[in-house]
């Protein structure tokens, strides 16, 4: 069998490349004769630059920038054929703030470091693609706008979030609680975003609410919006990999309702469905029902947590438990299984 292994990252435990390697390791133990084709993926969030560097090559630029709490953090952006790929989460990601500190930073986290990355890339590149996702911020891109007031480079916001800036489906109400914001803090953030005149013309556009309003800031600077998952799907040549495949295996940390809203799982499942091949999901946790999964093109989904026996066991050895699950899945699905 020819098996395409195309996972996203698994939260803060495994990068997409590490997840692909773990699945391949477990699969190979059960079905050594299968041809395994790794295609680690990302949307605009964590892993965006790592995945594209693996697929495209190019030059990584190391930069020290302002982190979400105002501290200095290390970040890299990718240059490839005149285009810069910037991962906003490297400068303002939620993973940069310990969980117990998030309620205190939900209203103050800044995107200034993202602006510093964009400004650095603008010195040499004609196009700057900014991946949005996984942010700790709800500042409406105010930090970025302190640094970037205009650029000669073409700006592209890579995101699969379609939320507007304001309202019940906006940046503060939808994503603020995930970043530690209390109901009172959400109300204050909403009021603050609504009071930003620079964003008034774009605040109702799809994607304006991405990364806590960073999407709106980029739109106000003239950026176009593109699907992060679609961009990565094209640049990693996922469709070419799926041509002639017998099976697609994807995955992420949590296979939930958000996974079905145009994210990477649906990109892989859609590509597999177009070719009439089954798509399997291996995820840390699964909360999507079989009917919803099937409607998205997913034939079966498997939980690492359930397979390992508990969250604690799965988290203690993320790569090992994912490989163990892949081994057992391969025994069910591979024609060359032992």
CSV table of C-alpha atoms in Angstrom, one decimal:
chain,number,residue,atom,x,y,z
A,1,UNK,CA,0.0,0.0,0.0
A,2,UNK,CA,1.0,3.6,-0.6
A,3,UNK,CA,0.1,5.5,2.6
A,4,UNK,CA,0.3,9.3,2.8
A,5,UNK,CA,0.9,10.5,6.3
A,6,UNK,CA,-0.1,14.2,6.6
A,7,UNK,CA,-0.7,15.3,10.2
A,8,UNK,CA,-0.8,18.8,11.8
A,9,UNK,CA,1.1,19.4,15.0
A,10,UNK,CA,-0.2,17.9,18.2
A,11,UNK,CA,-0.8,20.9,20.4
A,12,UNK,CA,2.4,21.6,22.4
A,13,UNK,CA,3.6,18.0,22.4
A,14,UNK,CA,4.6,17.1,18.9
A,15,UNK,CA,5.5,19.2,15.8
A,16,UNK,CA,3.9,18.1,12.6
A,17,UNK,CA,7.1,16.5,11.5
A,18,UNK,CA,7.5,14.7,14.8
A,19,UNK,CA,3.9,13.4,14.5
A,20,UNK,CA,4.5,12.2,11.0
A,21,UNK,CA,7.7,10.4,12.1
A,22,UNK,CA,5.9,8.8,15.0
A,23,UNK,CA,3.0,7.5,12.8
A,24,UNK,CA,5.5,6.2,10.2
A,25,UNK,CA,7.5,4.4,12.9
A,26,UNK,CA,4.5,2.6,14.3
A,27,UNK,CA,3.0,1.9,10.9
A,28,UNK,CA,6.3,0.5,9.6
A,29,UNK,CA,6.6,-2.0,12.5
A,30,UNK,CA,3.2,-3.5,11.5
A,31,UNK,CA,3.4,-3.2,7.7
A,32,UNK,CA,7.1,-3.0,6.7
A,33,UNK,CA,6.3,-3.4,3.0
A,34,UNK,CA,4.0,-0.3,2.7
A,35,UNK,CA,5.3,2.7,0.9
A,36,UNK,CA,5.0,5.6,3.4
A,37,UNK,CA,4.9,9.2,2.1
A,38,UNK,CA,5.2,11.8,4.8
A,39,UNK,CA,3.7,15.2,4.3
A,40,UNK,CA,3.6,17.1,7.6
A,41,UNK,CA,1.2,20.0,7.4
A,42,UNK,CA,0.3,23.3,9.1
A,43,UNK,CA,-2.3,26.0,8.6
A,44,UNK,CA,-1.1,29.5,9.6
A,45,UNK,CA,-0.5,28.5,13.2
A,46,UNK,CA,2.4,26.8,15.0
A,47,UNK,CA,4.6,24.8,12.7
A,48,UNK,CA,3.9,27.0,9.7
A,49,UNK,CA,7.5,27.9,9.0
A,50,UNK,CA,8.9,24.5,10.0
A,51,UNK,CA,6.7,22.6,7.6
A,52,UNK,CA,7.3,25.0,4.7
A,53,UNK,CA,11.0,25.0,5.2
A,54,UNK,CA,10.9,21.2,5.0
A,55,UNK,CA,8.9,21.3,1.8
A,56,UNK,CA,10.6,24.3,0.0
A,57,UNK,CA,14.0,24.6,1.4
A,58,UNK,CA,15.0,28.3,1.4
A,59,UNK,CA,16.8,30.4,4.0
A,60,UNK,CA,15.8,30.7,7.7
A,61,UNK,CA,16.4,34.1,9.3
A,62,UNK,CA,17.0,34.1,13.1
A,63,UNK,CA,15.6,37.2,14.8
A,64,UNK,CA,15.1,38.2,18.4
A,65,UNK,CA,11.8,40.0,18.8
A,66,UNK,CA,9.3,41.2,21.4
A,67,UNK,CA,7.3,38.3,22.9
A,68,UNK,CA,3.6,38.5,24.0
A,69,UNK,CA,4.6,39.7,27.5
A,70,UNK,CA,7.2,42.2,26.3
A,71,UNK,CA,10.0,39.8,26.8
A,72,UNK,CA,12.6,39.0,24.1
A,73,UNK,CA,11.9,35.7,22.3
A,74,UNK,CA,13.7,33.9,19.5
A,75,UNK,CA,11.9,33.5,16.2
A,76,UNK,CA,12.7,32.5,12.6
A,77,UNK,CA,11.1,33.5,9.3
A,78,UNK,CA,11.6,31.7,6.0
A,79,UNK,CA,12.8,33.3,2.8
A,80,UNK,CA,12.1,31.4,-0.5
A,81,UNK,CA,12.4,32.9,-3.9
A,82,UNK,CA,11.6,36.5,-2.8
A,83,UNK,CA,8.7,35.5,-0.5
A,84,UNK,CA,8.9,35.6,3.3
A,85,UNK,CA,6.9,33.2,5.4
A,86,UNK,CA,6.3,34.5,8.9
A,87,UNK,CA,4.7,32.5,11.7
A,88,UNK,CA,2.9,35.0,14.1
A,89,UNK,CA,2.8,32.4,16.9
A,90,UNK,CA,6.6,32.5,17.1
A,91,UNK,CA,6.3,36.0,18.4
A,92,UNK,CA,2.9,36.1,20.1
A,93,UNK,CA,2.0,32.5,20.6
A,94,UNK,CA,-0.1,31.2,23.5
A,95,UNK,CA,2.5,28.5,24.1
A,96,UNK,CA,4.9,31.3,25.1
A,97,UNK,CA,2.8,32.0,28.3
A,98,UNK,CA,2.5,29.5,31.1
A,99,UNK,CA,-1.1,28.5,31.7
A,100,UNK,CA,-1.3,30.0,35.2
A,101,UNK,CA,-0.2,33.4,33.9
A,102,UNK,CA,-2.7,33.6,31.0
A,103,UNK,CA,-5.6,35.3,32.9
A,104,UNK,CA,-3.1,38.1,33.8
A,105,UNK,CA,-1.9,38.5,30.2
A,106,UNK,CA,-5.2,38.0,28.2
A,107,UNK,CA,-5.7,41.8,28.1
A,108,UNK,CA,-2.1,42.9,27.7
A,109,UNK,CA,-0.4,40.4,25.3
A,110,UNK,CA,1.1,42.2,22.3
A,111,UNK,CA,1.7,41.5,18.7
A,112,UNK,CA,4.6,43.9,18.5
A,113,UNK,CA,7.0,41.0,17.8
A,114,UNK,CA,5.0,40.0,14.7
A,115,UNK,CA,5.5,43.5,13.4
A,116,UNK,CA,9.2,43.2,14.0
A,117,UNK,CA,9.3,40.0,12.0
A,118,UNK,CA,7.4,41.6,9.1
A,119,UNK,CA,9.7,44.6,9.2
A,120,UNK,CA,12.8,42.4,9.1
A,121,UNK,CA,11.4,40.4,6.2
A,122,UNK,CA,10.4,43.6,4.3
A,123,UNK,CA,14.0,44.6,3.9
A,124,UNK,CA,14.7,41.8,1.4
A,125,UNK,CA,11.4,40.2,0.2
A,126,UNK,CA,8.7,41.5,-2.2
A,127,UNK,CA,5.9,39.3,-0.6
A,128,UNK,CA,5.3,38.6,3.0
A,129,UNK,CA,3.0,35.8,4.0
A,130,UNK,CA,1.9,36.0,7.7
A,131,UNK,CA,0.6,32.8,9.2
A,132,UNK,CA,-2.1,33.5,11.7
A,133,UNK,CA,-3.1,31.1,14.5
A,134,UNK,CA,-2.2,30.0,18.0
A,135,UNK,CA,-1.9,33.6,19.4
A,136,UNK,CA,-2.1,34.8,23.0
A,137,UNK,CA,-3.2,38.2,21.8
A,138,UNK,CA,-6.4,40.2,21.5
A,139,UNK,CA,-4.8,43.6,20.8
A,140,UNK,CA,-6.3,44.1,17.3
A,141,UNK,CA,-2.8,44.1,15.9
A,142,UNK,CA,-2.0,47.3,17.8
A,143,UNK,CA,1.5,46.0,18.6
A,144,UNK,CA,2.2,45.2,15.0
A,145,UNK,CA,0.9,48.6,13.9
A,146,UNK,CA,3.4,50.3,16.2
A,147,UNK,CA,6.1,48.9,14.0
A,148,UNK,CA,4.5,48.5,10.6
A,149,UNK,CA,2.7,51.5,9.3
A,150,UNK,CA,3.2,50.6,5.7
A,151,UNK,CA,5.4,48.5,3.5
A,152,UNK,CA,6.4,48.2,-0.2
A,153,UNK,CA,6.0,44.4,0.1
A,154,UNK,CA,2.8,42.6,-0.7
A,155,UNK,CA,1.2,41.3,2.4
A,156,UNK,CA,-0.8,38.1,2.6
A,157,UNK,CA,-2.6,36.8,5.7
A,158,UNK,CA,-2.7,33.0,5.8
A,159,UNK,CA,-5.6,31.9,8.0
A,160,UNK,CA,-8.6,29.6,8.0
A,161,UNK,CA,-10.5,31.7,10.6
A,162,UNK,CA,-13.4,33.5,9.0
A,163,UNK,CA,-14.6,35.3,12.2
A,164,UNK,CA,-15.1,39.1,12.0
A,165,UNK,CA,-13.4,41.4,14.5
A,166,UNK,CA,-16.4,42.1,16.7
A,167,UNK,CA,-19.6,40.6,18.0
A,168,UNK,CA,-20.5,37.2,19.4
A,169,UNK,CA,-18.4,35.5,16.8
A,170,UNK,CA,-15.6,38.0,16.9
A,171,UNK,CA,-12.0,37.8,18.3
A,172,UNK,CA,-12.8,38.6,21.9
A,173,UNK,CA,-15.9,36.5,22.4
A,174,UNK,CA,-14.8,33.5,20.4
A,175,UNK,CA,-11.1,33.2,21.3
A,176,UNK,CA,-10.6,35.4,24.3
A,177,UNK,CA,-11.6,32.7,26.9
A,178,UNK,CA,-9.1,30.2,25.3
A,179,UNK,CA,-6.4,32.8,26.0
A,180,UNK,CA,-7.4,33.2,29.7
A,181,UNK,CA,-9.8,36.1,29.5
A,182,UNK,CA,-12.6,36.1,32.0
A,183,UNK,CA,-16.1,37.2,31.0
A,184,UNK,CA,-15.3,40.7,32.3
A,185,UNK,CA,-12.0,40.8,30.4
A,186,UNK,CA,-13.8,39.7,27.2
A,187,UNK,CA,-16.2,42.6,27.5
A,188,UNK,CA,-13.3,45.0,28.0
A,189,UNK,CA,-11.4,43.6,25.0
A,190,UNK,CA,-14.5,43.9,22.8
A,191,UNK,CA,-14.9,47.5,23.8
A,192,UNK,CA,-11.2,48.2,23.1
A,193,UNK,CA,-11.4,46.6,19.7
A,194,UNK,CA,-14.5,48.5,18.8
A,195,UNK,CA,-12.8,51.8,19.7
A,196,UNK,CA,-9.9,51.3,17.2
A,197,UNK,CA,-10.7,53.7,14.3
A,198,UNK,CA,-7.9,52.2,12.2
A,199,UNK,CA,-9.8,48.9,11.9
A,200,UNK,CA,-13.3,50.3,11.4
A,201,UNK,CA,-13.3,49.8,7.6
A,202,UNK,CA,-12.3,46.1,7.8
A,203,UNK,CA,-13.8,44.9,11.0
A,204,UNK,CA,-16.7,43.1,9.4
A,205,UNK,CA,-14.5,41.3,6.8
A,206,UNK,CA,-14.1,37.5,7.1
A,207,UNK,CA,-10.8,36.8,8.9
A,208,UNK,CA,-10.6,40.1,10.7
A,209,UNK,CA,-10.9,38.3,14.0
A,210,UNK,CA,-8.0,36.0,13.3
A,211,UNK,CA,-5.2,36.0,15.9
A,212,UNK,CA,-7.1,38.4,18.2
A,213,UNK,CA,-7.6,41.0,15.5
A,214,UNK,CA,-4.2,40.7,14.0
A,215,UNK,CA,-6.1,39.7,10.8
A,216,UNK,CA,-7.9,43.1,10.9
A,217,UNK,CA,-4.6,44.9,11.3
A,218,UNK,CA,-3.1,43.2,8.2
A,219,UNK,CA,-6.3,43.8,6.2
A,220,UNK,CA,-6.1,47.5,7.1
A,221,UNK,CA,-2.5,47.5,5.7
A,222,UNK,CA,-3.9,46.1,2.4
A,223,UNK,CA,-3.2,42.4,2.9
A,224,UNK,CA,-5.1,39.8,1.0
A,225,UNK,CA,-6.4,36.8,2.8
A,226,UNK,CA,-5.7,33.2,1.8
A,227,UNK,CA,-6.4,29.8,3.3
A,228,UNK,CA,-3.4,28.8,5.4
A,229,UNK,CA,-4.3,25.1,5.0
A,230,UNK,CA,-4.8,25.6,1.3
A,231,UNK,CA,-1.5,27.4,0.9
A,232,UNK,CA,0.4,24.6,2.7
A,233,UNK,CA,-1.5,22.0,0.8
A,234,UNK,CA,-0.3,23.5,-2.5
A,235,UNK,CA,3.3,24.2,-1.4
A,236,UNK,CA,3.9,20.8,0.1
A,237,UNK,CA,2.4,19.2,-3.0
A,238,UNK,CA,-0.1,17.2,-0.9
A,239,UNK,CA,-2.3,16.6,-3.9
A,240,UNK,CA,0.6,15.1,-5.9
A,241,UNK,CA,1.4,12.8,-3.0
A,242,UNK,CA,-2.3,11.7,-2.8
A,243,UNK,CA,-2.3,10.8,-6.5
A,244,UNK,CA,-1.9,7.0,-6.6
A,245,UNK,CA,-2.2,6.6,-2.8
A,246,UNK,CA,-4.3,3.8,-1.3
A,247,UNK,CA,-4.8,5.5,2.1
A,248,UNK,CA,-4.4,8.9,3.7
A,249,UNK,CA,-3.6,9.3,7.4
A,250,UNK,CA,-3.9,12.7,9.1
A,251,UNK,CA,-4.2,13.9,12.7
A,252,UNK,CA,-3.8,16.7,15.3
A,253,UNK,CA,-4.0,17.2,19.0
A,254,UNK,CA,-7.8,17.4,19.3
A,255,UNK,CA,-10.2,16.3,16.6
A,256,UNK,CA,-13.2,18.4,17.5
A,257,UNK,CA,-15.8,20.7,15.9
A,258,UNK,CA,-13.2,23.3,14.9
A,259,UNK,CA,-11.4,20.6,12.9
A,260,UNK,CA,-14.4,20.5,10.5
A,261,UNK,CA,-14.3,24.2,9.8
A,262,UNK,CA,-11.9,24.3,6.9
A,263,UNK,CA,-8.8,23.2,8.8
A,264,UNK,CA,-6.2,20.8,7.8
A,265,UNK,CA,-8.2,17.6,8.6
A,266,UNK,CA,-10.8,18.6,6.0
A,267,UNK,CA,-8.1,19.6,3.4
A,268,UNK,CA,-6.6,16.1,3.7
A,269,UNK,CA,-9.9,14.3,3.8
A,270,UNK,CA,-11.2,16.4,0.9
A,271,UNK,CA,-8.2,15.5,-1.2
A,272,UNK,CA,-8.6,11.8,-0.3
A,273,UNK,CA,-12.3,11.8,-1.1
A,274,UNK,CA,-11.6,13.4,-4.5
A,275,UNK,CA,-9.5,10.3,-5.3
A,276,UNK,CA,-11.8,7.8,-3.8
A,277,UNK,CA,-9.4,6.7,-1.0
A,278,UNK,CA,-10.1,6.4,2.7
A,279,UNK,CA,-8.9,9.0,5.2
A,280,UNK,CA,-8.1,8.1,8.8
A,281,UNK,CA,-7.6,10.5,11.7
A,282,UNK,CA,-5.2,9.8,14.5
A,283,UNK,CA,-5.6,12.4,17.2
A,284,UNK,CA,-4.7,13.0,20.8
A,285,UNK,CA,-8.4,13.2,21.6
A,286,UNK,CA,-11.5,12.7,19.5
A,287,UNK,CA,-14.8,14.4,20.2
A,288,UNK,CA,-16.3,14.4,16.6
A,289,UNK,CA,-19.1,11.9,16.1
A,290,UNK,CA,-18.8,9.2,13.3
A,291,UNK,CA,-21.6,10.9,11.3
A,292,UNK,CA,-19.9,14.3,11.4
A,293,UNK,CA,-16.6,12.8,10.6
A,294,UNK,CA,-17.9,10.9,7.7
A,295,UNK,CA,-19.6,14.0,6.3
A,296,UNK,CA,-16.1,15.6,6.2
A,297,UNK,CA,-14.7,12.6,4.4
A,298,UNK,CA,-13.1,10.9,7.4
A,299,UNK,CA,-13.6,7.1,7.4
A,300,UNK,CA,-12.4,6.4,10.9
A,301,UNK,CA,-10.9,8.4,13.8
A,302,UNK,CA,-8.8,7.0,16.6
A,303,UNK,CA,-7.8,8.6,19.9
A,304,UNK,CA,-4.3,8.3,21.4
A,305,UNK,CA,-5.7,9.0,24.8
A,306,UNK,CA,-8.2,6.1,24.6
A,307,UNK,CA,-5.6,3.8,23.2
A,308,UNK,CA,-3.0,4.7,25.9
A,309,UNK,CA,-5.6,4.4,28.6
A,310,UNK,CA,-5.4,8.0,30.0
A,311,UNK,CA,-4.4,11.5,29.2
A,312,UNK,CA,-1.5,11.2,31.6
A,313,UNK,CA,-0.1,8.2,29.8
A,314,UNK,CA,-0.4,9.7,26.4
A,315,UNK,CA,1.2,12.9,27.5
A,316,UNK,CA,4.1,11.1,29.2
A,317,UNK,CA,5.3,9.8,25.9
A,318,UNK,CA,3.5,11.6,23.1
A,319,UNK,CA,5.6,10.1,20.2
A,320,UNK,CA,5.6,6.6,21.7
A,321,UNK,CA,1.9,6.4,22.3
A,322,UNK,CA,1.1,7.9,18.9
A,323,UNK,CA,3.4,5.3,17.3
A,324,UNK,CA,1.7,2.5,19.3
A,325,UNK,CA,-1.7,3.7,18.0
A,326,UNK,CA,-0.4,3.8,14.4
A,327,UNK,CA,0.9,0.3,14.8
A,328,UNK,CA,-2.5,-1.1,15.7
A,329,UNK,CA,-4.3,1.0,13.0
A,330,UNK,CA,-1.9,-0.3,10.4
A,331,UNK,CA,-2.7,-3.9,11.5
A,332,UNK,CA,-6.4,-3.1,10.7
A,333,UNK,CA,-5.9,-1.3,7.4
A,334,UNK,CA,-2.7,-2.4,5.7
A,335,UNK,CA,-2.8,-5.1,3.1
A,336,UNK,CA,0.8,-6.0,4.0
A,337,UNK,CA,0.3,-6.1,7.8
A,338,UNK,CA,2.1,-8.7,9.8
